[in-house]
Coordinates of C-alpha atoms in Angstrom, one line a residue:
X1 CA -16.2 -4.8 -16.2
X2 CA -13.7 -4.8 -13.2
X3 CA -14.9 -0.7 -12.9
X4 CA -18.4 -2.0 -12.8
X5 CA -17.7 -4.5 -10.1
X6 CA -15.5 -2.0 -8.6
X7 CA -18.5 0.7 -8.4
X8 CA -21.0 -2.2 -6.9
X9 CA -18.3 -3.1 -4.2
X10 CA -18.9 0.8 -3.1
X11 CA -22.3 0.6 -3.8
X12 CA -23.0 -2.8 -1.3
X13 CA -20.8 -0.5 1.5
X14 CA -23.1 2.2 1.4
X15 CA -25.9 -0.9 2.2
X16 CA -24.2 -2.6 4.6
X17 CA -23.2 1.3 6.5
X18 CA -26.9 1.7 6.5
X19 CA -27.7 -1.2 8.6
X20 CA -28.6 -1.8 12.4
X21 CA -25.5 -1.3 15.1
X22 CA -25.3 -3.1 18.2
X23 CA -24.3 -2.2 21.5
X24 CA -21.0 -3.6 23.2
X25 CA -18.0 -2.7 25.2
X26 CA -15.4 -0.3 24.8
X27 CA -12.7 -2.5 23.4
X28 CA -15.1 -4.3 20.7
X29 CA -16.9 -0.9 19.7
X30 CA -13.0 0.1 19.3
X31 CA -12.2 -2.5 17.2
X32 CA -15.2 -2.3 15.2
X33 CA -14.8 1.6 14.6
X34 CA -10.8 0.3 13.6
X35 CA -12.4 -2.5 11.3
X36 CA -15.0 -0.6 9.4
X37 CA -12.5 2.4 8.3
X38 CA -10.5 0.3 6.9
X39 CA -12.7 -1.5 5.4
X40 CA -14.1 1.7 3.7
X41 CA -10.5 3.1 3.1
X42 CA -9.8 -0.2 0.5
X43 CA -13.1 1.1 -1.4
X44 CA -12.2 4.6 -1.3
X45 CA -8.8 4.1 -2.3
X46 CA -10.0 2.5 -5.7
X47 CA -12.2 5.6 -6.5
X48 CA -10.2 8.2 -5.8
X49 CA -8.1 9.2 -8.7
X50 CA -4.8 10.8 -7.7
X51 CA -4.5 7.2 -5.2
X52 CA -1.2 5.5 -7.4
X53 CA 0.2 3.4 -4.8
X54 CA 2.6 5.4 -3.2
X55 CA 0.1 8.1 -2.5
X56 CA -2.0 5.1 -1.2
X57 CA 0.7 3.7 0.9
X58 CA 1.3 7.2 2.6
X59 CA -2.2 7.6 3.7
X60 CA -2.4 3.7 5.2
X61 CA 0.6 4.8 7.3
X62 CA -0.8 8.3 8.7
X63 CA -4.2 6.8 9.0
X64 CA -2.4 3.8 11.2
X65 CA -0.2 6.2 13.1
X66 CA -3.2 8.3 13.9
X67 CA -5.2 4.9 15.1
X68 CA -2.2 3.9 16.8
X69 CA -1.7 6.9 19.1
X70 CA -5.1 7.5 19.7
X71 CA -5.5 3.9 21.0
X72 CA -2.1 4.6 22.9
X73 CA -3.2 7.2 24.4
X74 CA -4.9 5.7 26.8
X75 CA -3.0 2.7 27.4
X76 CA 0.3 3.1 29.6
X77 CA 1.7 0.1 28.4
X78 CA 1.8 1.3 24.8
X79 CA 4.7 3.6 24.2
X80 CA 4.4 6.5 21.6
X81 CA 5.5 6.8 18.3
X82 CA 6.3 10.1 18.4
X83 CA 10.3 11.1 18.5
X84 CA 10.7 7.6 16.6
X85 CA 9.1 8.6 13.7
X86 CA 10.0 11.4 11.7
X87 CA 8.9 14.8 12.2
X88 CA 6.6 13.3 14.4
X89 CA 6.6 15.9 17.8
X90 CA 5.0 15.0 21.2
X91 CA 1.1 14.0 20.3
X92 CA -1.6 15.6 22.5
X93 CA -2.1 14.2 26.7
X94 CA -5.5 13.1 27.5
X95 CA -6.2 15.8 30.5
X96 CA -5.8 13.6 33.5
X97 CA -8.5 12.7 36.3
X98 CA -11.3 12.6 33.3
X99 CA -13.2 9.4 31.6
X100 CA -12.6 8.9 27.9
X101 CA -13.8 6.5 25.8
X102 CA -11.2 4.9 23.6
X103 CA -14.0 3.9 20.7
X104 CA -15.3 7.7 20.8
X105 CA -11.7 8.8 20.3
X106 CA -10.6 6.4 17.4
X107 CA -13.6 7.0 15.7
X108 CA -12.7 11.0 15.6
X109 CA -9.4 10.7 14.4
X110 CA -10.2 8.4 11.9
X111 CA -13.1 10.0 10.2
X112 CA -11.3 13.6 10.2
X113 CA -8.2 11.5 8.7
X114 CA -10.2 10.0 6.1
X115 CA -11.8 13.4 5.0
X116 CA -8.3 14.8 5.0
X117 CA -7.0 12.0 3.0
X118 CA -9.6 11.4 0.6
X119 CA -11.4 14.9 -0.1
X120 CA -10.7 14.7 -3.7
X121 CA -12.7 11.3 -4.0
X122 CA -15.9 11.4 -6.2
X123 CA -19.5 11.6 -5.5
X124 CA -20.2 8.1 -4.4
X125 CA -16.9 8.1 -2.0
X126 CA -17.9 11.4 -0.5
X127 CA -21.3 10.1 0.0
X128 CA -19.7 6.9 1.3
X129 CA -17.9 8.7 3.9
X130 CA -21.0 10.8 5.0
X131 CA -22.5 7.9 6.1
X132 CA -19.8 6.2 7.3
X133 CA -18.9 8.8 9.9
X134 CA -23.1 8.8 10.9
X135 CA -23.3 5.6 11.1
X136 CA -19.8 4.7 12.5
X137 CA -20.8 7.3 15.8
X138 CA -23.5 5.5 16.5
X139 CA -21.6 2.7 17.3
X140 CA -18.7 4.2 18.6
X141 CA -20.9 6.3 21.0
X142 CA -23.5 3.6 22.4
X143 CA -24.2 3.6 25.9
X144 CA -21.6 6.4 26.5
X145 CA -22.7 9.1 28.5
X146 CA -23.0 12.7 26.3
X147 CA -20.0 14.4 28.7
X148 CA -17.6 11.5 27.7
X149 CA -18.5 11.8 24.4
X150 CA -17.7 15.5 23.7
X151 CA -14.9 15.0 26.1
X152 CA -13.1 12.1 23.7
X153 CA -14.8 13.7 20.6
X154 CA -12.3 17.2 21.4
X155 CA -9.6 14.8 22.3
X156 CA -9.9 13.1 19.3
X157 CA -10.2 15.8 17.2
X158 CA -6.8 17.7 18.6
X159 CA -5.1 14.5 17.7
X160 CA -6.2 14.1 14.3
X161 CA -5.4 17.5 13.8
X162 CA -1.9 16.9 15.4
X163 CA -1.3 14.1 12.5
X164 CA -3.0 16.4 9.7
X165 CA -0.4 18.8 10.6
X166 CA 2.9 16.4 10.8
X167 CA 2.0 14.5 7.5
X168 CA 1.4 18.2 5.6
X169 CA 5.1 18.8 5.8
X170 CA 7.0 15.1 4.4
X171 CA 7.2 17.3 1.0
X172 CA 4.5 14.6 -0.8
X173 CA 2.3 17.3 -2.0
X174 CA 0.4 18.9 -3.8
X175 CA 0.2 15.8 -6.2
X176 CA -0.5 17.8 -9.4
X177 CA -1.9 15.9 -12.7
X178 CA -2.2 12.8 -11.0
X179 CA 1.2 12.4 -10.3
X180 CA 2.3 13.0 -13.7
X181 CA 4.8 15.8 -13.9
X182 CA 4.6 18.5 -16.8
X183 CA 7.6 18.4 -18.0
X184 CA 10.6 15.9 -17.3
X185 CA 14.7 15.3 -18.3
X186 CA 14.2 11.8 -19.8
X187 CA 17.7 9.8 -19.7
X188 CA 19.9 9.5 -22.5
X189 CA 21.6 6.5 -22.5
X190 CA 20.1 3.4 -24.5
X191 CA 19.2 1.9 -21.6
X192 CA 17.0 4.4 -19.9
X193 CA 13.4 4.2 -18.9
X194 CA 11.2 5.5 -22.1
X195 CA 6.8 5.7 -22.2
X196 CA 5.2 2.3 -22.6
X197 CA 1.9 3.7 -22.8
X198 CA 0.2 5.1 -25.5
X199 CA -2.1 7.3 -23.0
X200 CA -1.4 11.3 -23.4
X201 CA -0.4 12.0 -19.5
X202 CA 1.7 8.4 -19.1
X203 CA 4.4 10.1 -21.3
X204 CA 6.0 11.6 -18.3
X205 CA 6.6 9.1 -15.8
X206 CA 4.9 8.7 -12.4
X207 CA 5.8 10.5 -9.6
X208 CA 9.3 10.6 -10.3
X209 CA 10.5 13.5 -6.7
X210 CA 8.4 10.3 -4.8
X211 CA 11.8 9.6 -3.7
X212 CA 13.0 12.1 -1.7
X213 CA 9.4 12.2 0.4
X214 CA 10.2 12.3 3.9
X215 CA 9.6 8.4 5.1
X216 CA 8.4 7.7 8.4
X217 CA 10.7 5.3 10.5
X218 CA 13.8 5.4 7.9
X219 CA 16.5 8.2 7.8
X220 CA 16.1 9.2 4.6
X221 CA 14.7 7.3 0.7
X222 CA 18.1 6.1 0.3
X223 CA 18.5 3.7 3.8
X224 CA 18.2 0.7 2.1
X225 CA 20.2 1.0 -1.3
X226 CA 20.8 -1.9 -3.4
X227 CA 22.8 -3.1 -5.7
X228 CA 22.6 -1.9 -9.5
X229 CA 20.5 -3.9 -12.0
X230 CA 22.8 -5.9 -14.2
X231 CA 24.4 -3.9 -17.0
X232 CA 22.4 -3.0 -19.9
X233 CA 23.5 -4.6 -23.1
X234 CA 21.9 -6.1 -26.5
X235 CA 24.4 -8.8 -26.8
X236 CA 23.0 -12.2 -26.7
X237 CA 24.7 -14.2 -23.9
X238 CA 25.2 -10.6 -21.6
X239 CA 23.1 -11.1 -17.8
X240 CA 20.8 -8.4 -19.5
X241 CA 19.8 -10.1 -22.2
X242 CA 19.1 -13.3 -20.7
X243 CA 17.0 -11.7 -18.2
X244 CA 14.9 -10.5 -20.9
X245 CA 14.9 -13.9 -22.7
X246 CA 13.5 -15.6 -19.3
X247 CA 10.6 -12.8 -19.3
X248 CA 10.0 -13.2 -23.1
X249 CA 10.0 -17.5 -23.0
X250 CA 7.7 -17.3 -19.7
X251 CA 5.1 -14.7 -21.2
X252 CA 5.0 -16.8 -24.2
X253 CA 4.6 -20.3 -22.3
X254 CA 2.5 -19.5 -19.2
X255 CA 0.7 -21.6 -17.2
X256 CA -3.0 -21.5 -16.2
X257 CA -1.5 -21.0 -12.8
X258 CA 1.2 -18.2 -13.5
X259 CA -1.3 -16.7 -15.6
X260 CA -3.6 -16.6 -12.3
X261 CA -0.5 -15.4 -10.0
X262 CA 0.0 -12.5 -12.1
X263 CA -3.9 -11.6 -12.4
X264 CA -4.3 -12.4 -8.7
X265 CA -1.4 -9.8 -7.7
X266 CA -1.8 -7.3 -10.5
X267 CA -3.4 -4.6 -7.6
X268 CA -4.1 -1.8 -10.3
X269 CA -4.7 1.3 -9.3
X270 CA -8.7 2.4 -9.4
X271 CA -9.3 -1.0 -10.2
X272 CA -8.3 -2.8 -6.6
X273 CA -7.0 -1.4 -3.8
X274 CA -3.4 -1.0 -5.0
X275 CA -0.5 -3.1 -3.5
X276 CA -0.4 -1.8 0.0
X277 CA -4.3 -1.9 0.1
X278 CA -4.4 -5.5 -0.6
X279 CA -1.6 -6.4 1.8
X280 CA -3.6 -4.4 4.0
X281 CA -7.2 -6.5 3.2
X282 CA -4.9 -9.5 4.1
X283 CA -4.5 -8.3 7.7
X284 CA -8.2 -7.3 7.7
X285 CA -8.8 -11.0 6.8
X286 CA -6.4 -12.4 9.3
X287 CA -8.5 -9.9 12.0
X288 CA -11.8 -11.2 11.3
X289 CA -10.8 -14.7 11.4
X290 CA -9.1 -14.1 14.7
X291 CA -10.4 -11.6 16.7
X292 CA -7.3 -9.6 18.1
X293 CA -8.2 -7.2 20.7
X294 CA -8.0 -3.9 19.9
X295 CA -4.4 -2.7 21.2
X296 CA -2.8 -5.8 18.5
X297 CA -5.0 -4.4 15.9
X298 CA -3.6 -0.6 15.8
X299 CA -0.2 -1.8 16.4
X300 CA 0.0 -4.2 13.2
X301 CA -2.0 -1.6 11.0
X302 CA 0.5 1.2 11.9
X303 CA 3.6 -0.8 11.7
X304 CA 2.3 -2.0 8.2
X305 CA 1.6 0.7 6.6
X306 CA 4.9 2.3 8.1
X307 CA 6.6 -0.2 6.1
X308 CA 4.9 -0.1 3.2
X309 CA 5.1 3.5 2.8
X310 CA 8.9 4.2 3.7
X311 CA 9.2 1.0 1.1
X312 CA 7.5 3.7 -2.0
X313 CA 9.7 5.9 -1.2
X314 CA 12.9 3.7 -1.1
X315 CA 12.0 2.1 -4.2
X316 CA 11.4 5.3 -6.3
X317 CA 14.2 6.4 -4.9
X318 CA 16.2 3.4 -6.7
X319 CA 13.8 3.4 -10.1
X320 CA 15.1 7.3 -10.7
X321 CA 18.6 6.5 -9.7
X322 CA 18.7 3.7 -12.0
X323 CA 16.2 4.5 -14.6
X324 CA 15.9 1.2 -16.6
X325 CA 13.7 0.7 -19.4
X326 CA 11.1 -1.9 -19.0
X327 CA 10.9 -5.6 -20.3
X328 CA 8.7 -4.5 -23.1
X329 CA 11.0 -1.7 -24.5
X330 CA 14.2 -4.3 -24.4
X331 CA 11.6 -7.3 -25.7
X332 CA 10.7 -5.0 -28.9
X333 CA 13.7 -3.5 -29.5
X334 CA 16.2 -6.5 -29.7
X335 CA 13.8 -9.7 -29.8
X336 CA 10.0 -9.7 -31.0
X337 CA 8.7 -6.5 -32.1
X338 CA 5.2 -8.2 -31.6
X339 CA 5.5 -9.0 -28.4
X340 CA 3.2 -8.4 -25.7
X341 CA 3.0 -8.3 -22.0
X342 CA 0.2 -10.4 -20.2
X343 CA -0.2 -7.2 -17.7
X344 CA -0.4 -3.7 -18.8
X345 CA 3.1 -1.9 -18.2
X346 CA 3.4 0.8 -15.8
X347 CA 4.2 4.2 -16.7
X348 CA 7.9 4.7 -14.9
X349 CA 11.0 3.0 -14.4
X350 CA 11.5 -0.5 -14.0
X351 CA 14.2 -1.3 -11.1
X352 CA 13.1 -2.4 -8.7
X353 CA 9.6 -3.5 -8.7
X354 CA 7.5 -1.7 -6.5
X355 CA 5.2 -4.8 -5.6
X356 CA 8.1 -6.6 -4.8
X357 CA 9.9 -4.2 -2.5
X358 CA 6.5 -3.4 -0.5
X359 CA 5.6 -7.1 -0.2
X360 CA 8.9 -7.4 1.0
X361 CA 8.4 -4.9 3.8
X362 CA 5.1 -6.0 4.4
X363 CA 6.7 -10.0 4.5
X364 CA 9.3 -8.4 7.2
X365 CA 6.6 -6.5 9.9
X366 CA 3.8 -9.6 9.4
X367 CA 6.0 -11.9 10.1
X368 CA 7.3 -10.0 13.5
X369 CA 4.0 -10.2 14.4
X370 CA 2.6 -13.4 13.6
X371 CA 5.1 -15.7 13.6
X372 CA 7.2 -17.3 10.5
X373 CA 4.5 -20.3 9.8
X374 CA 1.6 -18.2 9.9
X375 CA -1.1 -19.9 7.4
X376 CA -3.5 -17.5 6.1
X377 CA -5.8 -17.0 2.6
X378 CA -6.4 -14.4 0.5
X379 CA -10.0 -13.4 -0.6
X380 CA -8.8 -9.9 -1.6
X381 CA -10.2 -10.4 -5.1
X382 CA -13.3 -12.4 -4.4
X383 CA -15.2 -9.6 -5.7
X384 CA -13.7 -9.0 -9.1
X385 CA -13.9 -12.6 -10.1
X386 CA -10.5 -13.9 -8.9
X387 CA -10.9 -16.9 -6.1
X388 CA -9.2 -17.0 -2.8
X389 CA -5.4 -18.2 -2.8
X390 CA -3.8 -19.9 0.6
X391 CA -0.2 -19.3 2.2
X392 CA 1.7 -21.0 4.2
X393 CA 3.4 -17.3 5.3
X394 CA 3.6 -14.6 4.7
X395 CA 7.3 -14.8 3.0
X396 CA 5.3 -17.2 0.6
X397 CA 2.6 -14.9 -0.2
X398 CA 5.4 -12.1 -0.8
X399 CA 7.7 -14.4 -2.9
X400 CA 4.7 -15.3 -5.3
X401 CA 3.7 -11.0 -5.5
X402 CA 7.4 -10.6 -7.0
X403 CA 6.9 -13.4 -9.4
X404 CA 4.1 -12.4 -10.5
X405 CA 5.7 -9.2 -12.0
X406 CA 7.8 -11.6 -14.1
X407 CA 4.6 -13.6 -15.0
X408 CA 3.3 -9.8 -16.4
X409 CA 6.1 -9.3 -18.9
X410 CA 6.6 -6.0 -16.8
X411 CA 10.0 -6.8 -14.4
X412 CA 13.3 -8.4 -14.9
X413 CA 14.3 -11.1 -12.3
X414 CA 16.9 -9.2 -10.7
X415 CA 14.2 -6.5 -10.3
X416 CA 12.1 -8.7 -7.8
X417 CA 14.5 -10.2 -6.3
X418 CA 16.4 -7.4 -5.3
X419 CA 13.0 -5.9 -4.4
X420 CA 12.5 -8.1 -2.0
X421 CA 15.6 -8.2 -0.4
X422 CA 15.3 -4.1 -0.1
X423 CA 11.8 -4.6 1.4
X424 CA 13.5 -6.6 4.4
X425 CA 15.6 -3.8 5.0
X426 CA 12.7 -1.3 5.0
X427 CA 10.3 -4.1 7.4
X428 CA 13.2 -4.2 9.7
X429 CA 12.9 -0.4 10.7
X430 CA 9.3 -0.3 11.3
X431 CA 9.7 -4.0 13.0
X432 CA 12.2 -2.0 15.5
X433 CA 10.1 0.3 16.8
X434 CA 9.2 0.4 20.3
X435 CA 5.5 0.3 20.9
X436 CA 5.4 -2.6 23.9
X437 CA 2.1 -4.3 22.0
X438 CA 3.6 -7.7 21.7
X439 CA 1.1 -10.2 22.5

């Protein structure tokens, strides 16, 4: 049913793509070209197989970068990511002396990027996207004189080109089997992550080199370590086991509202659009509602999805350094062999939760940006059923996205929490950056 709903949700884009544009300025057609890719990135992302949420992550954050810049590069008060980033050389000058229109240019890089990123999606995306980038020039290119366009279209272009080339060499690809490797060195010691699924491919785990990807604003997958998960043992009264007790009493005993937490925040893949794509419908939200010109728009989308990518690869890095089994190995094993987990377990290590450590980040940058009492809902899932939830911040919304993983019977305690408190440290570098878009 949520596939259905899923396919009609790309289905009602392709309508609403077809409809009538109208003309305006430079700055609203820009943030209207900004607006409506992302839009149709959060539907792509959910029909595009190989998108797990790391591999969605990285694609929110070149897409941003490539926004970012292109918006920069006609603003002299923004300042450049490149040098601060990673790998990221000196970006492509508009020539001087010449008109360019800012909407023309976003528009380029962000269609090209969205081929690049998501040529592998099926028939309906890559008919999606067709129309999109029609439909999307029209708008971008109303009342602009035909010089200025191919002017800002080349321009664009070179840029888009320039990111292509950076984000081809962060060692991420090819992403072969969907992320599942062929062969793997599983642990050894009892308390080592083993398959929870009974699906052919999710016997090897997920992406398990995701780790040592290049990130983007941190040195290296290992900048924000934590500390170890508390030691494994079987004994009744060990930290371990009564970790495992609080995840198999709650599963057991939930609430119509926990229950609803853990459904609202479950983000799986080609079902919603992941973690970092709902975090990233939030902001989409939060921009409709408030109408942010488009300079604060490319600056909190980039520094996002910075975040939340670099937070991917810190966190794999951790679950293959640790390699803990999941509650529902420990649960069967040494409590209830008949137990079962309200969400469906996924298929790699357990410490530290991925949703939790991303949220984190996410927490860290939104809150840079917006302030710490920042009220806001969340109609993410309106679509598939689930009804709107309201924050009082965004630390709130992030707190509730780690509980929720306990609510699923598919992390330990000490796994969100120590999730979260990683995810600060990853926010913190993409909240340093210096891009001079404050408001």
């Amino acid at each position: 049913m949520n596939r259905l709903r899923g396919l009609a949700a790309l289905g009602a884009m392709l309508v609403l793509l077809a409809g009538p544009a109208g003309a305006a300025g430079s700055d609203t057609r820009a943030t209207a070209v900004l607006q409506d890719w992302y839009g149709l990135v959060l539907q792509l992302v959910r029909h595009t197989p190989t998108y797990s949420p790391p591999v969605a992550s990285r694609s929110f954050a070149y897409l941003g970068v490539g926004a970012y810049e292109a918006v920069a590069s006609g603003r002299p008060e923004m300042t450049s990511l490149a040098g601060q980033l990673n790998g990221l050389r000196v970006v492509p000058e508009r020539s001087a002396g010449v008109d360019y229109d800012e909407a023309v240019i976003l528009h380029a890089v962000l269609s090209q990027g969205v081929r690049d990123f998501f040529g592998n999606t099926g028939p309906m995306g890559q008919r999606a996207m067709g129309v999109a980038t029609e439909r999307f020039a029209a708008a971008a290119h109303e009342g602009v004189s035909e010089a200025v366009i191919a002017r800002s279209q080349a321009y664009g272009a070179e840029l888009a080109a320039h990111i292509l080339a950076w984000s081809e060499t962060d060692g991420a690809l090819p992403i072969v089997n969907m992320g599942f490797p062929l062969e793997y060195a599983f642990g050894t010691q009892e308390g080592n992550w083993v398959p929870t699924s009974l699906v052919q491919q999710q016997q090897m785990p997920l992406l398990p080199a995701w780790g040592e990807v290049r990130p983007f604003a941190m040195a290296h997958g290992g900048a924000c370590p934590l500390p170890p998960p508390p030691a494994y043992s079987a004994e009744e009264g060990s930290e371990f086991h009564r970790q495992a007790m609080e995840v198999y009493e709650t599963v057991r005993n939930l609430t119509d509202e926990q229950r609803a937490i853990a459904r609202f925040w479950s983000d799986d893949p080609m079902l919603s659009p992941t973690p970092p794509g709902h975090w990233i419908a939030i902001v989409l939200q939060i921009f409709e509602r408030d109408r942010p010109d488009v300079t604060f728009r490319a600056d909190t989308l980039a520094r996002l999805g910075i975040a939340m990518a670099d937070s991917f690869i810190a966190c794999w890095h951790a679950k293959y350094e640790y390699d803990l089994l999941r509650p529902v190995t420990y649960i069967r094993r040494h409590i209830d062999p008949d137990w079962q987990p309200l969400l469906v377990t996924p298929p790699f290590p357990e410490y530290p939760s991925g949703h939790s450590s991303q949220s984190g980040a996410a927490a860290t940058v939104l809150t840079a940006v917006f302030g710490a009492d920042f009220a806001f809902t969340d109609a993410t899932h309106e679509r598939d059923g689930l009804p709107a939830r309201p924050y009082a911040s965004f630390w709130q919304a992030a707190e509730e996205a780690a509980m929720s993983r306990l609510y699923g019977g598919i992390h330990f305690r000490a796994a969100n929490e120590r999730g979260l408190d990683q995810g600060r440290c990853i926010g913190g570098h993409a909240v340093a950056l210096n891009t001079l878009a404050r408001p």
